Coordinates of C-alpha atoms in Angstrom, one line a residue:
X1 CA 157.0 106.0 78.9
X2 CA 154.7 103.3 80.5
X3 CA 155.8 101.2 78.6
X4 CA 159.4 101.7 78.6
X5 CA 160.2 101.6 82.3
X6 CA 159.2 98.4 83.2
X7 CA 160.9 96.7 79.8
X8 CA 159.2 96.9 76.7
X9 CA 158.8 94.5 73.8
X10 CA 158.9 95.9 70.6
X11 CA 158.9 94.4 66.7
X12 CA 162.5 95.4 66.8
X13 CA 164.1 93.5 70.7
X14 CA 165.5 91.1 68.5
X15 CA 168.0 93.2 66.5
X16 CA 168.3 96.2 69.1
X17 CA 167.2 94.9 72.7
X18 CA 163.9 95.6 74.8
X19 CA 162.9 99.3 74.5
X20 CA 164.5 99.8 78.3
X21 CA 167.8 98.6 76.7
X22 CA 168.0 101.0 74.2
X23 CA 168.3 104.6 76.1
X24 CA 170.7 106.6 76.2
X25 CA 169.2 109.1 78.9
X26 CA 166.5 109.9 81.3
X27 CA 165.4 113.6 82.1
X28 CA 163.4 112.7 85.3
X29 CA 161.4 114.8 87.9
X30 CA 161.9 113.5 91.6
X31 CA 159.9 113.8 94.7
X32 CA 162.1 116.7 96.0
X33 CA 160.7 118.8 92.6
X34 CA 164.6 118.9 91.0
X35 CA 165.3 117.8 88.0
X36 CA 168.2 115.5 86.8
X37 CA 169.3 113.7 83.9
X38 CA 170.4 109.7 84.6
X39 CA 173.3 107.9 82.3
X40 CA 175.3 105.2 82.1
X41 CA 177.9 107.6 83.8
X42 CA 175.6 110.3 85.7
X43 CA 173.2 109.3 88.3
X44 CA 174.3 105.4 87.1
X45 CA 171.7 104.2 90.4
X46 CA 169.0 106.0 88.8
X47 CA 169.7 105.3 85.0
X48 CA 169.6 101.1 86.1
X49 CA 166.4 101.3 88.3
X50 CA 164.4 103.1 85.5
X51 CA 165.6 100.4 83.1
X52 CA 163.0 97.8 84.4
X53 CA 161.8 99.7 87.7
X54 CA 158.5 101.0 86.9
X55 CA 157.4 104.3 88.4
X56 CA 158.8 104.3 91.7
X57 CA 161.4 106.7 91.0
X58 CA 160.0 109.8 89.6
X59 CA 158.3 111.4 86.2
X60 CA 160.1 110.5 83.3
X61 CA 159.7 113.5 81.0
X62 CA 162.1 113.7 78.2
X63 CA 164.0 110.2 77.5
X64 CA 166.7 109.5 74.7
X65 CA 167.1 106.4 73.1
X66 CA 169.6 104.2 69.9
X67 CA 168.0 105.4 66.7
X68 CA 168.3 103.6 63.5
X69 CA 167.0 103.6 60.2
X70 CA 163.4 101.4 59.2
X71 CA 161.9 101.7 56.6
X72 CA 158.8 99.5 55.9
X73 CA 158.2 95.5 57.4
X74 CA 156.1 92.5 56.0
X75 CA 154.0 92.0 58.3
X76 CA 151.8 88.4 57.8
X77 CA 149.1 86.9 59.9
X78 CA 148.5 83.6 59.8
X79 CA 145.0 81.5 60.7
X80 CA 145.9 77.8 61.4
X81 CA 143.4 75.4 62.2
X82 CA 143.6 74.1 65.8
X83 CA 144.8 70.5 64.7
X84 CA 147.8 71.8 64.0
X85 CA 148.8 73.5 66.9
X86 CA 151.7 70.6 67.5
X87 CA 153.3 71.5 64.2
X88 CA 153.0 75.6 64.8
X89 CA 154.7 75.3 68.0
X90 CA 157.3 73.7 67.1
X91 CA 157.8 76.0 64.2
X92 CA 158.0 78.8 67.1
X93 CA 160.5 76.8 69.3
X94 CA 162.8 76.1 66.3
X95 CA 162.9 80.0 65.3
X96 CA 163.3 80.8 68.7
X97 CA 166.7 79.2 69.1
X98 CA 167.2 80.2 65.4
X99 CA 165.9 83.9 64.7
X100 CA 167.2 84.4 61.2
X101 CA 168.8 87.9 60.6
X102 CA 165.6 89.2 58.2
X103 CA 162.9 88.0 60.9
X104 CA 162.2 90.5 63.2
X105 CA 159.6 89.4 65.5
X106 CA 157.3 86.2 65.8
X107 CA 154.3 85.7 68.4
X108 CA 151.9 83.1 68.4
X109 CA 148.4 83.6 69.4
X110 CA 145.8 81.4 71.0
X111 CA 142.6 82.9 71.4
X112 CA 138.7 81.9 72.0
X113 CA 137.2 83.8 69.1
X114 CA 133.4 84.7 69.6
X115 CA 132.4 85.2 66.4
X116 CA 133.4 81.6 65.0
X117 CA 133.0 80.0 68.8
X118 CA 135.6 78.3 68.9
X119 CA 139.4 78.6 69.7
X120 CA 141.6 80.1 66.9
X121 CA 145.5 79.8 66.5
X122 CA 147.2 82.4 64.9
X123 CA 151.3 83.3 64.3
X124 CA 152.2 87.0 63.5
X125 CA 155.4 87.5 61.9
X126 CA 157.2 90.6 61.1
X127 CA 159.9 90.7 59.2
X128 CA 162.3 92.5 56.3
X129 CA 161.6 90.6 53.2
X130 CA 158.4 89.1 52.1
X131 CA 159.1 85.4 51.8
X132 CA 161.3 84.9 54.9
X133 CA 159.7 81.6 55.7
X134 CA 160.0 80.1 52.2
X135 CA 163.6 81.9 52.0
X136 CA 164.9 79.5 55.0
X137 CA 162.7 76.4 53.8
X138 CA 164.8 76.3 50.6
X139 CA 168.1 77.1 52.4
X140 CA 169.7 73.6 52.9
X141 CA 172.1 75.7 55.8
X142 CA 169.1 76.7 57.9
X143 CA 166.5 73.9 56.8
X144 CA 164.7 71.8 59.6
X145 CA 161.1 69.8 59.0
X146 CA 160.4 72.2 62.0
X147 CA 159.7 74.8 59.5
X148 CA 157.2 72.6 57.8
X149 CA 154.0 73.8 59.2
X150 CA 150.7 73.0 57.3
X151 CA 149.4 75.9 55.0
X152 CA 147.6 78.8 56.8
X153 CA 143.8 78.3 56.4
X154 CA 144.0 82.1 56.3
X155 CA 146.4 84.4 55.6
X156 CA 146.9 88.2 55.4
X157 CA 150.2 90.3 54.2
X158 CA 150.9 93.8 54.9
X159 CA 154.0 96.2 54.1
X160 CA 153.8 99.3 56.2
X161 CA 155.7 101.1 58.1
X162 CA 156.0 100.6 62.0
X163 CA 153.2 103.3 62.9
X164 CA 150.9 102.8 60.1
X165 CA 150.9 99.1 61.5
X166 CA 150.4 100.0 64.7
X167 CA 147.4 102.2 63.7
X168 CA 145.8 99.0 62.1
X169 CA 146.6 96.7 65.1
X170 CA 144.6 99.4 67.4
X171 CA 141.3 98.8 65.6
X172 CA 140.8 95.7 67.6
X173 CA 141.4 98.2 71.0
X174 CA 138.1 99.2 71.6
X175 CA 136.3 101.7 73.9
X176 CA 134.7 100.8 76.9
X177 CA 135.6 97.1 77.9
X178 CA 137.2 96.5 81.0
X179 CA 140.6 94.5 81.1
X180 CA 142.9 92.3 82.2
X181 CA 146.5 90.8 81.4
X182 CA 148.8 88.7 83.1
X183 CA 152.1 87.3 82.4
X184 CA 154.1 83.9 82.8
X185 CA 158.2 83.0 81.6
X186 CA 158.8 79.5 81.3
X187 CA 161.4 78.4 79.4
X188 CA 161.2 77.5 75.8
X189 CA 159.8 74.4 74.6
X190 CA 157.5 73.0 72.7
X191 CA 155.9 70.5 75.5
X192 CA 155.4 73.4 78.1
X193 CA 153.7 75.5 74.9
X194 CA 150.8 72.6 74.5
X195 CA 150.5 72.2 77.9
X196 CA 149.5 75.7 78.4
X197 CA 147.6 75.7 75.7
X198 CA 145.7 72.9 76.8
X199 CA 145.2 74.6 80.2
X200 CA 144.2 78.1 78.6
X201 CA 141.5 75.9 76.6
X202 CA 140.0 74.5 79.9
X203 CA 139.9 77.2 81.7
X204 CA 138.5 79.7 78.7
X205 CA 135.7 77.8 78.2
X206 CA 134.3 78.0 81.7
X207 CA 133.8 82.0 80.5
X208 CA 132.9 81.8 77.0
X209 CA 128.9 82.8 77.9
X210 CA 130.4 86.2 79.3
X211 CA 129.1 89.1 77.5
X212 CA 131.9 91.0 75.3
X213 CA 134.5 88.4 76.0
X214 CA 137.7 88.5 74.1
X215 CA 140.3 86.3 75.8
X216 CA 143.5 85.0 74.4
X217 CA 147.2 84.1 75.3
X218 CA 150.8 85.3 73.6
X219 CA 153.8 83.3 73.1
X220 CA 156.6 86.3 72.9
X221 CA 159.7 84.3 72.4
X222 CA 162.6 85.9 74.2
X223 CA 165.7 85.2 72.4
X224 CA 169.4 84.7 73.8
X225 CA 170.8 87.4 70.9
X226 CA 167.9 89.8 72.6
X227 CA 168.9 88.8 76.0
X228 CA 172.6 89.5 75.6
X229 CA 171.8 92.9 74.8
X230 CA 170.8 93.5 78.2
X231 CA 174.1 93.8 79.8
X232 CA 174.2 96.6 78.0
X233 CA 174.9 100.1 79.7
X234 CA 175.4 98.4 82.8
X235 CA 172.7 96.4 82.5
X236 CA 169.0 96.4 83.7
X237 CA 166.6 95.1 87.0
X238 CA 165.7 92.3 85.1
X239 CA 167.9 89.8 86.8
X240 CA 167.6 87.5 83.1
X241 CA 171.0 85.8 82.2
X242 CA 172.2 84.8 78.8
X243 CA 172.3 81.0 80.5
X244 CA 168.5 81.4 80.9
X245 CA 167.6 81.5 77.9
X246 CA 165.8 81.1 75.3
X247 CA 162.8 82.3 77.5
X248 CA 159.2 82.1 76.3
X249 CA 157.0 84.9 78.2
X250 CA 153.4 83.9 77.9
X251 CA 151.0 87.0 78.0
X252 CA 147.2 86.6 79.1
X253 CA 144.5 88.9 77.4
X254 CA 141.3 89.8 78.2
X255 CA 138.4 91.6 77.8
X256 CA 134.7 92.0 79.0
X257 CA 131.7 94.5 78.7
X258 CA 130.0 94.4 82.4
X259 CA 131.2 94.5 85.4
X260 CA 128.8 91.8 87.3
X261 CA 131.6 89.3 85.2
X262 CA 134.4 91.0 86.8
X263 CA 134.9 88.0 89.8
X264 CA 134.6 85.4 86.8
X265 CA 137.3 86.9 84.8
X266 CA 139.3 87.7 88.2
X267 CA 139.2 83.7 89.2
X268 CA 139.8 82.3 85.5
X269 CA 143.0 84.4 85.3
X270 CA 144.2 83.4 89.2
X271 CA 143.5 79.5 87.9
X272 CA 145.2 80.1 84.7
X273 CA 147.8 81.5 86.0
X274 CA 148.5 79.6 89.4
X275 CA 147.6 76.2 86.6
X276 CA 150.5 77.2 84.1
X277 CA 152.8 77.6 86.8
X278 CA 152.1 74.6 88.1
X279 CA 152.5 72.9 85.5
X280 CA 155.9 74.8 84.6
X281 CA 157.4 74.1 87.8
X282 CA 156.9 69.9 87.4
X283 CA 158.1 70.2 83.7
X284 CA 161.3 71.9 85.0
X285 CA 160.9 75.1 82.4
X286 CA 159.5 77.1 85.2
X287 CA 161.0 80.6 84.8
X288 CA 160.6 83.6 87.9
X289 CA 160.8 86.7 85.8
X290 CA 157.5 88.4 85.3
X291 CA 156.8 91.0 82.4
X292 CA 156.0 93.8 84.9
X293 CA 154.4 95.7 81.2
X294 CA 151.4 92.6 81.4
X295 CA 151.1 91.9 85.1
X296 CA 148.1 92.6 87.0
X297 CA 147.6 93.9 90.3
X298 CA 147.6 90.8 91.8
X299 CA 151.3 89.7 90.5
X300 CA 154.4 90.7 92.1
X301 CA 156.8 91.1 89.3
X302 CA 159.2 93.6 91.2
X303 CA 159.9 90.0 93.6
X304 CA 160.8 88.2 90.1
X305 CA 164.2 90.7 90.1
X306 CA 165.9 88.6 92.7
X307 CA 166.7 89.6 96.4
X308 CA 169.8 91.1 95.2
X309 CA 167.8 93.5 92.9
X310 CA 165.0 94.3 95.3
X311 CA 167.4 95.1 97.5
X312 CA 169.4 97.7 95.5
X313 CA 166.3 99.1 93.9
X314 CA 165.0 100.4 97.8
X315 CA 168.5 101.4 98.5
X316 CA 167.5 104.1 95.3
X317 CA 164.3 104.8 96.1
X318 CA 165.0 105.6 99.9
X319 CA 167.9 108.0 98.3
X320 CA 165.4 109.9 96.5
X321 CA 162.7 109.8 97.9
X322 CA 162.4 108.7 101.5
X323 CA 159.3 110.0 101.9
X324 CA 157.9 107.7 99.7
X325 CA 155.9 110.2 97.6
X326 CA 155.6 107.4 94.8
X327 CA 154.5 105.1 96.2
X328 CA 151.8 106.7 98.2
X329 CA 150.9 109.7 95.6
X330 CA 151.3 107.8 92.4
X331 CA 148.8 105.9 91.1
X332 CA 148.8 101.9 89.8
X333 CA 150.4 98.9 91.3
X334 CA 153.7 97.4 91.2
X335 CA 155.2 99.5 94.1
X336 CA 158.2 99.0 96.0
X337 CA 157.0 98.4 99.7
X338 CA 153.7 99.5 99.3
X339 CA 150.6 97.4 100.5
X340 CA 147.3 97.5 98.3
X341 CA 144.1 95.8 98.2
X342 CA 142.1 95.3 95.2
X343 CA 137.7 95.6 95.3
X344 CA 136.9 92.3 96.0
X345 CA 138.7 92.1 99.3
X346 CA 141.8 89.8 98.0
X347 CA 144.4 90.5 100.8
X348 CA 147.5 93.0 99.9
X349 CA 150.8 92.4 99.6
X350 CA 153.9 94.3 99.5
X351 CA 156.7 93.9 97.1
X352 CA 159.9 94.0 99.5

């Protein structure tokens, strides 16, 4: 459910929508104890807050979402080398605005590996047939020299089914680390994707000597097909519009093993962050939305919704639950209204 609430990207957003964009229904506990059931057509205020609202509303306990039938993906990693990061990017940008039917899902990955010591590119593609790539290179229709990226130095193909991927993806999840992950929309474009990765490489090496460290970034491309499937059920908080888009939302990672590194991985991901936006802002691809499932404490992503949004969304909330038993009795960030302070003394905010 925490994942679902505040959006949701999933291998399958491009042919059925963000998981918040694909229920049906919401059986949800509220402050007074009662429980209802939010639709489309039943407790509509409800139903649209949940759908991008995080958990200032009440317990989601049963939800109900569009089914469909999957059967097993390709799924194919590929290890460039760094020189051709110009070339991979702009292979993402062109399948961005071009998603083919059998491609489900493409993200690229820049990350500062610690067991080679040096910074690693890497694309992860999912898809429905096993040569997708090689299928549009020879199709004169859908051809563009964008899709002519150098050969992988490395490269590793899977068929499995949606779970037992996801099993093998959580390897690399380990026990015991402390986190952090931030998020950043700009829109799409290959200039604003070098640029950040030029600032994530600055900025990640000031922390490479930190004990444990894992620290990458994600290019999740946000497609206009998945977009338009937003307006769907009466849409969702998100305040995105078809016109925005294509979107690319830029996801920070990291991990560390001790918490003396804590401050160091606090201020790398406040530079990084305040640095890309910067920088997004004078390119003109600067984006508000924030992907409330990545943000840290120190985002605001409820204030990327739009004035209009925030507004409705405490209209709801004071309807159900004017004492404000979420946001005082519920744990985490991202409240509507609610002022918090972190453990090194960074000054609260409220989300109004």
């Amino acid at each position: 459910m925490t994942d679902l609430v505040p959006g949701g990207i999933s291998f399958f957003s491009q042919r059925h929508g963000w998981s918040c964009d694909t229920v049906q229904e919401f059986e949800v506990v509220l402050a007074n104890s009662s429980i209802v059931r939010a639709t489309e057509n039943s407790n509509a205020d409800l139903f649209w807050a949940l759908r991008g609202g995080g958990a200032n509303f009440g317990v989601v306990t049963s939800v109900s979402v569009d089914v469909f039938p999957q059967g097993p993906s390709w799924y194919n990693f590929q290890l460039f080398n760094l020189g051709d990061i110009k070339s991979v990017m702009q292979r993402l940008d062109y399948l961005t605005r071009n998603m083919p039917t059998d491609l489900q899902m493409i993200a690229t990955n820049l990350a500062w590996s610690p067991w080679r010591k040096e910074f690693v590119l890497s694309d992860r593609i999912v898809s429905l047939s096993e040569n997708v790539m090689e299928t549009m290179q020879m199709d004169t229709n859908a051809y563009d020299p964008c899709l002519d990226t150098p050969l992988p130095a490395e490269e590793h193909l899977y068929r499995r089914t949606t779970f037992e991927m996801a099993q093998v993806m959580d390897i690399v999840n380990e026990d015991g680390f402390f986190n952090f992950f931030g998020s950043m929309t700009v829109k799409s474009g290959v200039e604003i994707n070098l640029i950040v990765a030029d600032i994530f490489q600055e900025e990640a090496s000031k922390i490479t000597n930190i004990p444990g460290i894992q620290v990458y970034i994600v290019y999740n491309p946000l497609t206009t097909p998945t977009i338009k499937k937003m307006t769907r059920r009466g849409g969702n908080t998100l305040r995105i519009q078809e016109t925005d888009g294509p979107l690319t939302i830029i996801n920070f990672n990291m991990r560390w093993s001790q918490d003396a590194d804590t401050t160091r991985m606090r201020e790398f991901l406040r530079r990084t962050l305040r640095r890309v936006k910067d920088a997004s802002e004078k390119t003109g691809t600067d984006h508000p939305y924030l992907f409330l499932n990545h943000c840290y404490e120190e985002q605001t992503p409820l204030l990327s919704y739009g004035a209009e949004n925030i507004k409705r969304l405490h209209r709801i909330r004071e309807d159900l639950d004017p004492d404000g038993v979420f946001q005082t009795l519920k744990v985490g960030q991202h409240k509507l209204g609610r002022q918090y302070q972190d453990a090194v003394s960074w000054s609260g905010k409220t989300e109004l």
